[in-house]
Amino acid sequence: MAFKPVTITPVQDWNGITRITLQDVELEMGQIATTLKRLVRGFPIPVLFNEQLLERICALDSGLTFVDTEIGAIYLHGMEQPNGAQYEFDVYLQGLP
């Protein structure tokens, strides 16, 4: 993440798949995999890493019961079976301002 300009080359025959290739990364493969697994938990579309589909346990299509609100879809752990106060939460923001 040098925050330097990058060259974007349009593709004429795009197959609908976006591929990100990491070059000259000084992280171990296990560290990259662990970080990606954490980051994609609520990602709205399927994500593959080294041809393996990563689990998205908090995504809209994960089977959790979401409630539509003015600010978007919300899932609150314990809403179906309240069990005391919840003090930890994850927030997944969808879209850009």
PDB file of C-alpha atoms in Angstrom:
ATOM      1  CA  MET A   1       0.000   0.000   0.000  1.00  0.00           C
ATOM      2  CA  ALA A   2       2.382   2.659  -1.210  1.00  0.00           C
ATOM      3  CA  PHE A   3      -0.533   4.907  -2.227  1.00  0.00           C
ATOM      4  CA  LYS A   4       1.127   5.506  -5.569  1.00  0.00           C
ATOM      5  CA  PRO A   5      -0.835   5.862  -8.815  1.00  0.00           C
ATOM      6  CA  VAL A   6      -1.647   2.596 -10.574  1.00  0.00           C
ATOM      7  CA  THR A   7      -2.317   1.910 -14.216  1.00  0.00           C
ATOM      8  CA  ILE A   8      -5.823   0.659 -14.985  1.00  0.00           C
ATOM      9  CA  THR A   9      -6.183  -1.215 -18.241  1.00  0.00           C
ATOM     10  CA  PRO A  10      -9.763  -1.723 -19.517  1.00  0.00           C
ATOM     11  CA  VAL A  11     -10.596  -5.279 -20.573  1.00  0.00           C
ATOM     12  CA  GLN A  12     -12.669  -5.862 -23.696  1.00  0.00           C
ATOM     13  CA  ASP A  13     -13.804  -9.435 -22.973  1.00  0.00           C
ATOM     14  CA  TRP A  14     -14.426  -9.332 -19.195  1.00  0.00           C
ATOM     15  CA  ASN A  15     -15.796 -12.606 -17.812  1.00  0.00           C
ATOM     16  CA  GLY A  16     -17.500 -11.020 -14.791  1.00  0.00           C
ATOM     17  CA  ILE A  17     -14.743 -12.054 -12.386  1.00  0.00           C
ATOM     18  CA  THR A  18     -12.490  -9.541 -10.665  1.00  0.00           C
ATOM     19  CA  ARG A  19      -9.042 -10.887  -9.830  1.00  0.00           C
ATOM     20  CA  ILE A  20      -6.612  -9.207  -7.450  1.00  0.00           C
ATOM     21  CA  THR A  21      -2.973 -10.309  -7.653  1.00  0.00           C
ATOM     22  CA  LEU A  22      -0.577  -9.475  -4.830  1.00  0.00           C
ATOM     23  CA  GLN A  23       3.012  -8.901  -5.903  1.00  0.00           C
ATOM     24  CA  ASP A  24       6.091  -8.381  -3.748  1.00  0.00           C
ATOM     25  CA  VAL A  25       4.093  -8.925  -0.551  1.00  0.00           C
ATOM     26  CA  GLU A  26       6.246  -9.804   2.429  1.00  0.00           C
ATOM     27  CA  LEU A  27       3.537 -11.630   4.376  1.00  0.00           C
ATOM     28  CA  GLU A  28       3.341 -15.374   4.895  1.00  0.00           C
ATOM     29  CA  MET A  29       0.582 -17.172   2.985  1.00  0.00           C
ATOM     30  CA  GLY A  30      -1.057 -18.241   6.257  1.00  0.00           C
ATOM     31  CA  GLN A  31      -1.194 -14.649   7.485  1.00  0.00           C
ATOM     32  CA  ILE A  32      -2.776 -13.504   4.219  1.00  0.00           C
ATOM     33  CA  ALA A  33      -5.352 -16.318   4.350  1.00  0.00           C
ATOM     34  CA  THR A  34      -6.252 -15.602   7.989  1.00  0.00           C
ATOM     35  CA  THR A  35      -6.662 -11.883   7.315  1.00  0.00           C
ATOM     36  CA  LEU A  36      -8.793 -12.449   4.212  1.00  0.00           C
ATOM     37  CA  LYS A  37     -11.049 -14.901   6.073  1.00  0.00           C
ATOM     38  CA  ARG A  38     -11.699 -12.239   8.704  1.00  0.00           C
ATOM     39  CA  LEU A  39     -12.253  -9.440   6.187  1.00  0.00           C
ATOM     40  CA  VAL A  40     -14.723 -11.257   3.929  1.00  0.00           C
ATOM     41  CA  ARG A  41     -17.093 -12.446   6.683  1.00  0.00           C
ATOM     42  CA  GLY A  42     -19.734  -9.900   5.636  1.00  0.00           C
ATOM     43  CA  PHE A  43     -18.708  -9.393   2.010  1.00  0.00           C
ATOM     44  CA  PRO A  44     -21.752  -9.231  -0.307  1.00  0.00           C
ATOM     45  CA  ILE A  45     -20.345 -11.444  -3.084  1.00  0.00           C
ATOM     46  CA  PRO A  46     -18.413 -14.742  -3.112  1.00  0.00           C
ATOM     47  CA  VAL A  47     -14.649 -14.423  -2.560  1.00  0.00           C
ATOM     48  CA  LEU A  48     -12.036 -16.984  -3.570  1.00  0.00           C
ATOM     49  CA  PHE A  49      -8.452 -17.159  -2.334  1.00  0.00           C
ATOM     50  CA  ASN A  50      -6.143 -19.473  -4.260  1.00  0.00           C
ATOM     51  CA  GLU A  51      -9.209 -21.023  -5.943  1.00  0.00           C
ATOM     52  CA  GLN A  52     -10.855 -21.774  -2.550  1.00  0.00           C
ATOM     53  CA  LEU A  53     -14.219 -20.210  -1.706  1.00  0.00           C
ATOM     54  CA  LEU A  54     -13.962 -18.309   1.595  1.00  0.00           C
ATOM     55  CA  GLU A  55     -16.764 -18.572   4.145  1.00  0.00           C
ATOM     56  CA  ARG A  56     -18.909 -15.435   4.555  1.00  0.00           C
ATOM     57  CA  ILE A  57     -20.781 -16.207   7.772  1.00  0.00           C
ATOM     58  CA  CYS A  58     -22.188 -12.679   8.172  1.00  0.00           C
ATOM     59  CA  ALA A  59     -23.135 -11.972   4.543  1.00  0.00           C
ATOM     60  CA  LEU A  60     -26.700 -11.161   3.508  1.00  0.00           C
ATOM     61  CA  ASP A  61     -26.981 -14.572   1.830  1.00  0.00           C
ATOM     62  CA  SER A  62     -25.516 -16.501   4.799  1.00  0.00           C
ATOM     63  CA  GLY A  63     -28.855 -17.628   6.232  1.00  0.00           C
ATOM     64  CA  LEU A  64     -28.912 -15.140   9.118  1.00  0.00           C
ATOM     65  CA  THR A  65     -32.193 -13.276   9.719  1.00  0.00           C
ATOM     66  CA  PHE A  66     -31.668  -9.650   8.700  1.00  0.00           C
ATOM     67  CA  VAL A  67     -34.101  -6.779   9.333  1.00  0.00           C
ATOM     68  CA  ASP A  68     -34.446  -4.040   6.693  1.00  0.00           C
ATOM     69  CA  THR A  69     -34.055  -0.563   8.194  1.00  0.00           C
ATOM     70  CA  GLU A  70     -33.549   2.991   6.912  1.00  0.00           C
ATOM     71  CA  ILE A  71     -29.789   2.490   7.146  1.00  0.00           C
ATOM     72  CA  GLY A  72     -29.759  -0.929   5.486  1.00  0.00           C
ATOM     73  CA  ALA A  73     -30.051  -4.564   6.512  1.00  0.00           C
ATOM     74  CA  ILE A  74     -29.239  -5.354  10.140  1.00  0.00           C
ATOM     75  CA  TYR A  75     -28.669  -8.620  11.956  1.00  0.00           C
ATOM     76  CA  LEU A  76     -28.479  -8.487  15.747  1.00  0.00           C
ATOM     77  CA  HIS A  77     -27.100 -11.557  17.487  1.00  0.00           C
ATOM     78  CA  GLY A  78     -29.562 -12.722  20.129  1.00  0.00           C
ATOM     79  CA  MET A  79     -32.579 -10.968  18.609  1.00  0.00           C
ATOM     80  CA  GLU A  80     -34.485 -14.267  18.258  1.00  0.00           C
ATOM     81  CA  GLN A  81     -33.446 -15.504  21.706  1.00  0.00           C
ATOM     82  CA  PRO A  82     -32.288 -12.598  23.896  1.00  0.00           C
ATOM     83  CA  ASN A  83     -29.680 -13.670  26.409  1.00  0.00           C
ATOM     84  CA  GLY A  84     -28.472 -10.581  28.232  1.00  0.00           C
ATOM     85  CA  ALA A  85     -26.758  -7.474  26.927  1.00  0.00           C
ATOM     86  CA  GLN A  86     -24.405  -7.620  23.958  1.00  0.00           C
ATOM     87  CA  TYR A  87     -21.323  -5.400  24.134  1.00  0.00           C
ATOM     88  CA  GLU A  88     -19.388  -6.589  21.094  1.00  0.00           C
ATOM     89  CA  PHE A  89     -20.470  -6.187  17.496  1.00  0.00           C
ATOM     90  CA  ASP A  90     -19.245  -6.206  13.910  1.00  0.00           C
ATOM     91  CA  VAL A  91     -20.355  -3.617  11.368  1.00  0.00           C
ATOM     92  CA  TYR A  92     -20.217  -4.221   7.618  1.00  0.00           C
ATOM     93  CA  LEU A  93     -20.828  -1.104   5.551  1.00  0.00           C
ATOM     94  CA  GLN A  94     -22.130  -1.788   2.065  1.00  0.00           C
ATOM     95  CA  GLY A  95     -21.467   0.721  -0.689  1.00  0.00           C
ATOM     96  CA  LEU A  96     -19.707   4.041  -0.842  1.00  0.00           C
ATOM     97  CA  PRO A  97     -20.975   7.502   0.112  1.00  0.00           C
TER      98      PRO A  97
END
